[in-house]
Short mmCIF file of C-alpha atoms and ligand atoms in Angstrom, two decimals:
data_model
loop_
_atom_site.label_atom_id
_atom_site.label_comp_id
_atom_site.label_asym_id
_atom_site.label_seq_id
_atom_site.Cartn_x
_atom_site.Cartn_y
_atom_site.Cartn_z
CA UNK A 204 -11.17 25.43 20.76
CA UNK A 205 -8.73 26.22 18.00
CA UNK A 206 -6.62 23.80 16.55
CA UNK A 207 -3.37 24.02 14.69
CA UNK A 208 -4.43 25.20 10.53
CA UNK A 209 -2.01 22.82 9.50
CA UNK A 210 -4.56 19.70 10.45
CA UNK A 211 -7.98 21.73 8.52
CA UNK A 212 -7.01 20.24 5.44
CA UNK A 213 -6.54 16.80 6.57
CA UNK A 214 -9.15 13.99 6.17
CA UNK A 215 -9.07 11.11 8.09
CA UNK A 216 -8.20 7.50 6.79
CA UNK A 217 -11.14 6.17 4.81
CA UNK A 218 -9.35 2.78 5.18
CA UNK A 219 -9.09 2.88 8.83
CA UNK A 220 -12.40 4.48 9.92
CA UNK A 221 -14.32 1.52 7.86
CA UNK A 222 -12.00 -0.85 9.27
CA UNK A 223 -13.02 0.39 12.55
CA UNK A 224 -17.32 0.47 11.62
CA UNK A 225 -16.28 -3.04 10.43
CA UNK A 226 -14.89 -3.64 13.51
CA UNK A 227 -17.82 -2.17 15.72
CA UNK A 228 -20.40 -4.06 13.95
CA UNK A 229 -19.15 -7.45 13.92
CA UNK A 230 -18.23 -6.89 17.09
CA UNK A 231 -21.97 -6.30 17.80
CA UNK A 232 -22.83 -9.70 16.80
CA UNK A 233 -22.67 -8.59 13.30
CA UNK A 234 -22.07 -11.77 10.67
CA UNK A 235 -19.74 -9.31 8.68
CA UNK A 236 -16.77 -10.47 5.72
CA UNK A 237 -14.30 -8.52 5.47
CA UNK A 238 -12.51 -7.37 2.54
CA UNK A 239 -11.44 -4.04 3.32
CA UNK A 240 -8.04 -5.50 5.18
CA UNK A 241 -4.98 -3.47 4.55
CA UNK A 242 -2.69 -6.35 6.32
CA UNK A 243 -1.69 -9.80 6.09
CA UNK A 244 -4.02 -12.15 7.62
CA UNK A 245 -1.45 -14.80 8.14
CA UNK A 246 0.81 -14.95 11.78
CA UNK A 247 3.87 -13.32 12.26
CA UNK A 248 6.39 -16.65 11.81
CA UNK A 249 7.58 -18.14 14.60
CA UNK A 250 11.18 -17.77 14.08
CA UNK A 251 10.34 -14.06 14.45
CA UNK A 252 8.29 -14.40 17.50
CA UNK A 253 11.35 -16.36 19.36
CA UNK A 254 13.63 -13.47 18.35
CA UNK A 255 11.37 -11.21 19.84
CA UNK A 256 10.65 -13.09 23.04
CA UNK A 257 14.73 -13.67 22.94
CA UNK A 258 15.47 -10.07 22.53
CA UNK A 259 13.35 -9.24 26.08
CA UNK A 260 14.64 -12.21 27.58
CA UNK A 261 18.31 -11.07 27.08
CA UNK A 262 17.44 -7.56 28.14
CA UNK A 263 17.27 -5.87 25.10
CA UNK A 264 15.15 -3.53 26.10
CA UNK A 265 16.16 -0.32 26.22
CA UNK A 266 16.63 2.92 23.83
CA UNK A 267 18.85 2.25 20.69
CA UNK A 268 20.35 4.59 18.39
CA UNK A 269 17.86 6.67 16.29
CA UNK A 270 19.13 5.90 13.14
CA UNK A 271 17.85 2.06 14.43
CA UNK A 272 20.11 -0.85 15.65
CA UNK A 273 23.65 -0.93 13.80
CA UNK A 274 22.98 -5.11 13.45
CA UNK A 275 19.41 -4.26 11.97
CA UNK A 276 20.59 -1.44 9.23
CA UNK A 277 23.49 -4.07 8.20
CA UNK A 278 20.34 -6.68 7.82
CA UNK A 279 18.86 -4.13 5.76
CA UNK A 280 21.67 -3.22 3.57
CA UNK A 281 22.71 -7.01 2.93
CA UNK A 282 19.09 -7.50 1.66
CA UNK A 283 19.29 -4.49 -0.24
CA UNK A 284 22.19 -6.08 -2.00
CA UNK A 285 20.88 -9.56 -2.20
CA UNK A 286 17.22 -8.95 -3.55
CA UNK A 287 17.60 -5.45 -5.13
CA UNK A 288 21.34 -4.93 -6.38
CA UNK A 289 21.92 -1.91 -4.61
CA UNK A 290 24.83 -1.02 -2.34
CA UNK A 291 23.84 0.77 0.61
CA UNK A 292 26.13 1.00 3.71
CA UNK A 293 24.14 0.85 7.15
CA UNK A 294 24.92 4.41 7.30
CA UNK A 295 22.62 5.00 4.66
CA UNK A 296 19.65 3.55 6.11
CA UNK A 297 16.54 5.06 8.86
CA UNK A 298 14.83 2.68 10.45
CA UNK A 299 11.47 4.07 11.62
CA UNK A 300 7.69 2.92 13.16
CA UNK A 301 6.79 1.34 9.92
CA UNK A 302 7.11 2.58 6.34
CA UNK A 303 4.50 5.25 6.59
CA UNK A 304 6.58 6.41 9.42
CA UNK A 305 9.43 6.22 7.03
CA UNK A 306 7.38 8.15 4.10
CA UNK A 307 6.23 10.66 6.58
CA UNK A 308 10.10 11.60 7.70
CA UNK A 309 10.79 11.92 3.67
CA UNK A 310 8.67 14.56 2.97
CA UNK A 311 8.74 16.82 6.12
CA UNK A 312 12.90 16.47 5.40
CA UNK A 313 12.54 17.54 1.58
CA UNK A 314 9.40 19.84 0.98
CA UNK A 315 9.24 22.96 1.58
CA UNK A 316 5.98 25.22 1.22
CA UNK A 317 4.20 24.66 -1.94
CA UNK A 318 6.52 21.96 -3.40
CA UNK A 319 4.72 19.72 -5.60
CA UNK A 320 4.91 16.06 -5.35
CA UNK A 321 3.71 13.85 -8.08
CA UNK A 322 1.47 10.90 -7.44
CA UNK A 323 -1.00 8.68 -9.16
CA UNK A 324 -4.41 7.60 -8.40
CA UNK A 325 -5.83 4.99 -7.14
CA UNK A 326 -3.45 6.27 -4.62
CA UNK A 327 -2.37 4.76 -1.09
CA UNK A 328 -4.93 6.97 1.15
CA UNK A 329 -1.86 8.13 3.36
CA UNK A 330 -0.09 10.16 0.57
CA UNK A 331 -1.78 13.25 -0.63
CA UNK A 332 -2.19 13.99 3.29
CA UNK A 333 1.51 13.42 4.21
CA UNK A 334 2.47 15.73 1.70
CA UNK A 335 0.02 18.33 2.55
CA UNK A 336 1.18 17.90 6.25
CA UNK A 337 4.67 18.71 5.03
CA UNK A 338 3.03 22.36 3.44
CA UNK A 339 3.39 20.10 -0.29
CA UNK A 340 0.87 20.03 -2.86
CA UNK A 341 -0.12 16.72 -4.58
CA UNK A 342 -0.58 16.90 -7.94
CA UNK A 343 -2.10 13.89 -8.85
CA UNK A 344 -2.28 12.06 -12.14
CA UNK A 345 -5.64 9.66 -13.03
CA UNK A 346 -4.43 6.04 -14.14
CA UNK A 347 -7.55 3.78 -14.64
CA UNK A 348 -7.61 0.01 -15.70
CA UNK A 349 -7.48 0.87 -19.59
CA UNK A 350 -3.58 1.97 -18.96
CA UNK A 351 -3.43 -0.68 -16.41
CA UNK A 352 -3.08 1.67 -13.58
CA UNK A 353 0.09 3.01 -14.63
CA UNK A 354 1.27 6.98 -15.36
CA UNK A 355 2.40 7.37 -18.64
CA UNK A 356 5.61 9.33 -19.10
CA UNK A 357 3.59 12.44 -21.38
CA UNK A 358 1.07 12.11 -18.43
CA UNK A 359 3.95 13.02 -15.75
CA UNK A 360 5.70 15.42 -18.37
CA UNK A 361 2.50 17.42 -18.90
CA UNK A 362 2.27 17.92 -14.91
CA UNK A 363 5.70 19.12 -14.56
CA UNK A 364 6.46 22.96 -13.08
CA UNK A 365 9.12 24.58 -11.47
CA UNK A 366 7.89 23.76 -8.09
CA UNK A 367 7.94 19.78 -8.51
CA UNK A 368 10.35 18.29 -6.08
CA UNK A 369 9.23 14.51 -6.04
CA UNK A 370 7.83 12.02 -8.50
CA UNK A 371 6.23 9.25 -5.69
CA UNK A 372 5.62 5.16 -7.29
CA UNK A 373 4.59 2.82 -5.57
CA UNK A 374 5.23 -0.90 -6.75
CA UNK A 375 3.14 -2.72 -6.40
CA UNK A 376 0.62 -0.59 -6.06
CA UNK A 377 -2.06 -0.47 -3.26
CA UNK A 378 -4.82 -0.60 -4.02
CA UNK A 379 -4.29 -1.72 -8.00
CA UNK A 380 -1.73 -3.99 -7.33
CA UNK A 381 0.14 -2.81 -10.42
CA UNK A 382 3.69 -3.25 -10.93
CA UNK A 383 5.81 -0.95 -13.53
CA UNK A 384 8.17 -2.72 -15.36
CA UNK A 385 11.83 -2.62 -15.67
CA UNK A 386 11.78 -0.44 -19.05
CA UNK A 387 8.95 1.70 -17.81
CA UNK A 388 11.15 2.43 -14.92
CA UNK A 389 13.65 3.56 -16.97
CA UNK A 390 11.50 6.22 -18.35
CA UNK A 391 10.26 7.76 -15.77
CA UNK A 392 13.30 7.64 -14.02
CA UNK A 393 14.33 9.71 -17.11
CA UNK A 394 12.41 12.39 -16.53
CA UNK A 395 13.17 12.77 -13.22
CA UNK A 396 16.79 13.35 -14.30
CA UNK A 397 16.05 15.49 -16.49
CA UNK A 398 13.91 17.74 -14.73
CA UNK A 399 16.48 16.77 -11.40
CA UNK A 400 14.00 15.43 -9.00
CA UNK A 401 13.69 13.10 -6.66
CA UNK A 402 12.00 9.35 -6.58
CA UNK A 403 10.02 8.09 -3.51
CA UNK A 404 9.82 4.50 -4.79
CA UNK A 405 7.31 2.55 -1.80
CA UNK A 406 8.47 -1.01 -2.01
CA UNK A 407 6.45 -2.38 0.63
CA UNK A 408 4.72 -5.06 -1.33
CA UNK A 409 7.95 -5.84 -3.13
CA UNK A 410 7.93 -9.44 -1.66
CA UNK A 411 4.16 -10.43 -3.40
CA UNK A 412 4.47 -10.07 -6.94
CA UNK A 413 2.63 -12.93 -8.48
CA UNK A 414 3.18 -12.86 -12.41
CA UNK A 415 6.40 -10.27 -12.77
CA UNK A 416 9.48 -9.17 -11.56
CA UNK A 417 10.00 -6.78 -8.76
CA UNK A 418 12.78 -3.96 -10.08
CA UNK A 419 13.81 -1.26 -7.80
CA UNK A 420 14.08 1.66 -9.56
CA UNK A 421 17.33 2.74 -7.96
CA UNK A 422 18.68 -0.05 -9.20
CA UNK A 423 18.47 1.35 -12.73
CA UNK A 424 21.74 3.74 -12.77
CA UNK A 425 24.10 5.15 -10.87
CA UNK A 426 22.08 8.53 -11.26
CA UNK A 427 18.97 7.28 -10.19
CA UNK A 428 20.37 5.36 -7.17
CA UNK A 429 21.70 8.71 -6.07
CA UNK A 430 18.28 10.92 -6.58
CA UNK A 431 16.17 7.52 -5.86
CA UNK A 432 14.94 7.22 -1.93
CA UNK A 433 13.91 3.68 -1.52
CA UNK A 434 11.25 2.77 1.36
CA UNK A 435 10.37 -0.67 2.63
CA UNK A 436 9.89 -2.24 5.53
CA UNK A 437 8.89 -5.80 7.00
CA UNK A 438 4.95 -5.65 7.80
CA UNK A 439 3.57 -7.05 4.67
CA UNK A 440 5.97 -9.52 3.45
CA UNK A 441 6.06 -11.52 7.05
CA UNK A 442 2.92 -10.41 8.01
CA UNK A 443 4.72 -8.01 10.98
CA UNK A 444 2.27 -4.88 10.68
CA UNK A 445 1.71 -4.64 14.64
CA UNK A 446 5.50 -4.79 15.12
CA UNK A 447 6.03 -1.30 13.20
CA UNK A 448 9.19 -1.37 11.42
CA UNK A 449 10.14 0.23 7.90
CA UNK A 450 13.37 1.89 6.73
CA UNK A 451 14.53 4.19 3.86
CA UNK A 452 17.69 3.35 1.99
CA UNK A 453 19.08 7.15 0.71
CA UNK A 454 22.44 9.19 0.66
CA UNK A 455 24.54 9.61 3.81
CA UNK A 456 23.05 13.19 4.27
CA UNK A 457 19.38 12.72 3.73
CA UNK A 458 19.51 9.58 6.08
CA UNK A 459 21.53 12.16 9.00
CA UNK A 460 19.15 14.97 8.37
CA UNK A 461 16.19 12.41 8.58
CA UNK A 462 17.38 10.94 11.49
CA UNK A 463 17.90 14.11 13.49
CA UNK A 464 14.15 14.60 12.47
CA UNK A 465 12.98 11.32 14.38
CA UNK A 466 15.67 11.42 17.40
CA UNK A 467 13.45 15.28 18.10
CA UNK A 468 10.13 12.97 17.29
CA UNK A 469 9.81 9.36 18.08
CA UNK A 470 13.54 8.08 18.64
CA UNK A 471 14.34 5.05 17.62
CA UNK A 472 11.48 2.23 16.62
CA UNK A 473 11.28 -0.73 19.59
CA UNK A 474 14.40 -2.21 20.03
CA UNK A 475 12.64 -5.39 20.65
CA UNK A 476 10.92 -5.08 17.08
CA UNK A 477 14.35 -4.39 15.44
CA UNK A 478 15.59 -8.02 16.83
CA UNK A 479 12.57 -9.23 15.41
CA UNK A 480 13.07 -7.38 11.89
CA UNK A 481 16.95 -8.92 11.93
CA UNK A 482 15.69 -12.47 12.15
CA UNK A 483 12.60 -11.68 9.27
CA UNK A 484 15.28 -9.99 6.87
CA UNK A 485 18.23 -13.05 8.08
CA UNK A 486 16.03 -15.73 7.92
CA UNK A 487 14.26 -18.59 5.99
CA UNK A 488 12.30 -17.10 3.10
CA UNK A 489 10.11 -20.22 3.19
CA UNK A 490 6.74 -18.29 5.39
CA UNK A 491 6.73 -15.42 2.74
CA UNK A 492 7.04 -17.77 -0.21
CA UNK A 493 3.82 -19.90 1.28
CA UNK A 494 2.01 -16.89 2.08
CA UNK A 495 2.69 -15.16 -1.54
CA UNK A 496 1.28 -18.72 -2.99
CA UNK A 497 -1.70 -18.42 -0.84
CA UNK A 498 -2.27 -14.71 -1.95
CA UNK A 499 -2.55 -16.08 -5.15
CA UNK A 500 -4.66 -18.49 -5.11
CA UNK A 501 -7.30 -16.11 -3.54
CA UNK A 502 -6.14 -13.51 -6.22
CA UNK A 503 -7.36 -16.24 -8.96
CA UNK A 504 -10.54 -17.00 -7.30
CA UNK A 505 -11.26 -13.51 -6.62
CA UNK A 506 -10.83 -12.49 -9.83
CA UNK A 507 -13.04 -15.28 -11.20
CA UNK A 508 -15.72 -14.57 -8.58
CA UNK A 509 -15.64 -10.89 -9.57
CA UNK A 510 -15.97 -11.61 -13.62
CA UNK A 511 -19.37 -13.68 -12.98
CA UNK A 512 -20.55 -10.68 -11.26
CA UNK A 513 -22.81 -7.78 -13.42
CA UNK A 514 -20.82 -5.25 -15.57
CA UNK A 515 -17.08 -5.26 -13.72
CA UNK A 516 -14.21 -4.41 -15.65
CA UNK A 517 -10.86 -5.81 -13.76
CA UNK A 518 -7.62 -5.43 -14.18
CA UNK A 519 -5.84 -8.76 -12.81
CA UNK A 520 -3.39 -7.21 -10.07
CA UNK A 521 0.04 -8.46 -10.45
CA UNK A 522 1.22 -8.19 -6.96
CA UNK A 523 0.23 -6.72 -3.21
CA UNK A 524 -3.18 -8.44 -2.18
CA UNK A 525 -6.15 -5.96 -3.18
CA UNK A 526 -8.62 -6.12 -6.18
CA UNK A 527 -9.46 -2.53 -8.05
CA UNK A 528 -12.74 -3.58 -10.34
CA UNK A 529 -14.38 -1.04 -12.12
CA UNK A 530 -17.89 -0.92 -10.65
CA UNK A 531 -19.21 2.09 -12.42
CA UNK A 532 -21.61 -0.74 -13.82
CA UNK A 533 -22.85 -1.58 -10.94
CA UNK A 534 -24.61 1.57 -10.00
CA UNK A 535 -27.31 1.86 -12.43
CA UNK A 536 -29.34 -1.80 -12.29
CA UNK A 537 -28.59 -0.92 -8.03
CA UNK A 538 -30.12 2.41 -8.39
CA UNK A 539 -26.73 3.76 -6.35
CA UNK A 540 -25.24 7.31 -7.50
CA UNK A 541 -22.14 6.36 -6.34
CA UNK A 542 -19.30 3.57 -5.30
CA UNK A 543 -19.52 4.91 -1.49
CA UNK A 544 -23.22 4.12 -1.86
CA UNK A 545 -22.21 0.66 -3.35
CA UNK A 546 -19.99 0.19 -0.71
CA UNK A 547 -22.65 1.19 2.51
CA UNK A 548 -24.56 -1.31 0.18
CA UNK A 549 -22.27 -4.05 -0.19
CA UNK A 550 -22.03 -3.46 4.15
CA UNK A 551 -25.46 -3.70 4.66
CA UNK A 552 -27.69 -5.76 2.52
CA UNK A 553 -24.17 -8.09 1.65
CA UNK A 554 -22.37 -8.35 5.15
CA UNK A 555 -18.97 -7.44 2.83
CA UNK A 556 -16.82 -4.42 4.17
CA UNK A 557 -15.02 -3.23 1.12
CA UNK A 558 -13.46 0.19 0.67
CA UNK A 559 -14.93 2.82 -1.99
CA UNK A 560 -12.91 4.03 -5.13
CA UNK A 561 -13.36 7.29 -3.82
CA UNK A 562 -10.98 7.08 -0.70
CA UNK A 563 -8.59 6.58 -3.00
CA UNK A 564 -8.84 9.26 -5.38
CA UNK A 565 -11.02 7.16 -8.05
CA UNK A 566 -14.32 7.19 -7.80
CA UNK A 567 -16.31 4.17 -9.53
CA UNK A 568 -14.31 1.77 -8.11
CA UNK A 569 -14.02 -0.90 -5.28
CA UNK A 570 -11.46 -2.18 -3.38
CA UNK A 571 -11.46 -5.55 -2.25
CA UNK A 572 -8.69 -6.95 -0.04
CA UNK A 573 -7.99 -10.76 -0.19
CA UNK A 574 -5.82 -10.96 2.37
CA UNK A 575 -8.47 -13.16 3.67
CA UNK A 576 -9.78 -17.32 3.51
CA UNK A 577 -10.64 -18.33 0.48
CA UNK A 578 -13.60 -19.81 2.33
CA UNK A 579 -14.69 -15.97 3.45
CA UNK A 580 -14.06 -15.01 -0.09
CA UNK A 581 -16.39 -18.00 -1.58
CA UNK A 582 -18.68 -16.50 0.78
CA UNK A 583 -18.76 -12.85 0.15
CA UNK A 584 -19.15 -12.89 -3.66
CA UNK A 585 -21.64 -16.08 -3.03
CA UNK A 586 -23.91 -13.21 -0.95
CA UNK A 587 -23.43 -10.41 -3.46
CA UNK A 588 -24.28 -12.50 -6.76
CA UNK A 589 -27.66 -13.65 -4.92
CA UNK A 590 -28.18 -9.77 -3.53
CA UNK A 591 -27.47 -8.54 -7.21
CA UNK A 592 -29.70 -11.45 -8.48
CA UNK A 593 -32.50 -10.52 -6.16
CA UNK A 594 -32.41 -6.74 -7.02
CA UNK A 595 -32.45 -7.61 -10.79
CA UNK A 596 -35.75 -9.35 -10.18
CA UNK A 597 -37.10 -7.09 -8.10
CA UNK A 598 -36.19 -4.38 -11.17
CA UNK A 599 -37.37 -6.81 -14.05
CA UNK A 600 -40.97 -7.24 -11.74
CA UNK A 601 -41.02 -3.02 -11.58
CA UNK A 602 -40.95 -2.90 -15.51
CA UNK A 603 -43.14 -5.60 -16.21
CA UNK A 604 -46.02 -4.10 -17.78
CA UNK A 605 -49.35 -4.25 -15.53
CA UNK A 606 -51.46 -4.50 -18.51
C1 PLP B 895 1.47 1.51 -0.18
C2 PLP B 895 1.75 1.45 1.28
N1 PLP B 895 2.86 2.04 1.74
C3 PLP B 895 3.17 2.02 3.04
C4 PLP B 895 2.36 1.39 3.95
C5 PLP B 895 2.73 1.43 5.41
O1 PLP B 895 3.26 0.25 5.88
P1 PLP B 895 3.72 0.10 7.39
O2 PLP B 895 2.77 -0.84 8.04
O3 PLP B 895 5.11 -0.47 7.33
O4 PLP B 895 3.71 1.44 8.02
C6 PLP B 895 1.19 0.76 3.53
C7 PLP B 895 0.27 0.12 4.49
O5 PLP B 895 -0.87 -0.16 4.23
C8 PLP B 895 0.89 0.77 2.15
O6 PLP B 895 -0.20 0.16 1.67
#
């Protein structure tokens, strides 16, 4: 059978198909941890859940307009303006089946063959094949924890051609959990004036920054706000992945032309999810603010575990819930050649599901996800320390001279 050319180059989601082994084998009887979660582990609050159960009870069940509910997009543009100083009308807002939905519309509406888009890695795993999907090329620039996962402007300068279209950020960053700051912003926001392109900025883990500010980089000026397409959504603040809802905020064109896109594709997101996204975005901020503090607290002890573990270098992630350690120091004293081997490792002799470097365009590291009990976290670095232990004496007994 032949299938279309356009899906050769496409790999599937490293993230997903461990999440699924994971899956399989605990499922199995398995006694696994897991730390390669890419969602909150907390419940969708209940005030969200009532709206929901409200919206079917009242009959709200039946297609909406494409662009998403009228109420919802006015939700969305009065958060907008109270979180993020920026004035968007609801006519400048998509509503779509999650952000990556919402990132997925962006680029099959702007590329065209061969544009380049400019990303960093660690990248999100959906990204370089999104824009490949929409005939783009990714050109991707190499951030590591010594420049604290962040592009530098000559970096994005250097990569510049005629063909770039879009510089993407995403901040905070999955997996790094990086967040540019205001000023840093402002540069590369700079450049992309200068060289008139666009900014995909990927807010999604806006809501759980731990140490700094979140700044949304159309925000910044009047020019970028009109270059600037901002994507959020509501699965990772109040833990709503399942219910699929993320929006763009853009100009009046780009959100008709995008929206023609999706009424021809999906049509509109549930209409029962979008009463249940109006009641996130109206209510109580109370659930997020206990989850972010619970985030953090397994952040800290994460972090701590990590640093009593071998050679790790770490970079403390300011925001989103993932840690990015630098395990290239791992794979010597475990005779591994590389972090996938570390992480089939870490699956096998640890009972830890972690996600390699390499899935994300950096190989040598690990990502660790503590969206997850602090107990199961005491746990999984408890079982590596005593499997790293037990290899280093099984190593020191190899090179103890028989004579
Ligand atoms: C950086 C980033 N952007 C977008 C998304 C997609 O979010 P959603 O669940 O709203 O589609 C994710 C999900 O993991 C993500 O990590």
């Amino acid at each position: 059978m032949n299938y279309s050319v356009k899906l050769s180059s496409i790999t599937p989601s490293a993230t997903s198909t461990l999440n699924t082994l994971t899956k399989e084998l605990i499922k199995e009887g398995k006694s696994i941890i897991n730390l390669s979660i890419g969602e909150p582990d907390f419940e969708t609050p209940d005030y969200i859940k009532e709206a929901a159960k409200k919206a079917i009870d009242e009959g709200i069940t039946r297609y909406t307009e494409n662009q998403g509910f009228f109420q919802l997009r006015k939700s969305i543009s009065d958060k907008l303006k109270r979180d993020n100083h920026m004035a968007y009308s609801p006519y400048e807002i998509v509503v779509s089946n999650g952000a990556k939905h919402s990132l997925y519309n962006i680029f099959q509406a702007l590329l065209n063959p061969g544009d380049e888009v400019i990303i960093q890695s660690p990248y999100w795993v959906s990204y370089p094949e999104m824009i490949k999907l929409a005939a783009g090329n990714p050109v991707i620039i190499k951030t590591n924890t010594i420049n604290q996962f962040k592009m530098k402007p000559e970096q994005i300068r250097e990569v510049i051609t005629p063909k770039t279209k879009i510089i993407l950020l995403n901040s905070p960053s999955n997996p790094t959990g990086s967040v540019y700051s205001k000023e840093e912003l402002m540069e590369i926001g700079n450049i992309a004036i200068k060289h008139d392109l666009y900014i995909v900025s990927d807010e999604i883990y806006e809501k759980l920054i731990f140490d700094d500010k979140h700044t949304s980089i159309a925000s910044l000026s009047n020019e970028l706000f009109n270059r600037t397409i901002t994507v959020n959504g509501v699965s990772k603040a109040y833990a709503m992945t399942g219910w699929r809802i993320g929006y763009i905020a853009t100009t009046r064109d780009l959100a008709n032309t995008i929206t023609s896109f999706q009424s021809h594709s999906t049509s509109n997101p549930s209409s029962i999810s979008q009463m249940a996204a109006i009641a996130a975005l109206e209510g109580p901020e109370s659930s997020v603010i206990q989850m972010k503090e619970r985030y953090k607290k397994r952040r800290d002890l994460m972090c701590e575990l990590i640093n009593d573990i071998m050679d790790t270098r770490l970079c403390v992630p300011k925001g989103a819930f993932y840690i990015f350690p630098d395990i290239s120091g791992w794979l010597k004293p475990l005779g591994k050649q590389s972090c996938v081997e570390v992480a089939q490792w870490l699956l096998e002799e640890c009972g830890v599901a972690a996600i390699p470097g390499a899935a994300f365009g950096s190989p040598g590291y690990i990502r660790f996800s503590f969206a997850t009990s602090e107990e199961n976290i005491q746990r999984a670095f408890a079982s590596i320390k005593e499997k790293i232990e037990k290899n280093n004496r099984k190593r020191s007994c190899r090179s103890i001279d028989p004579y």
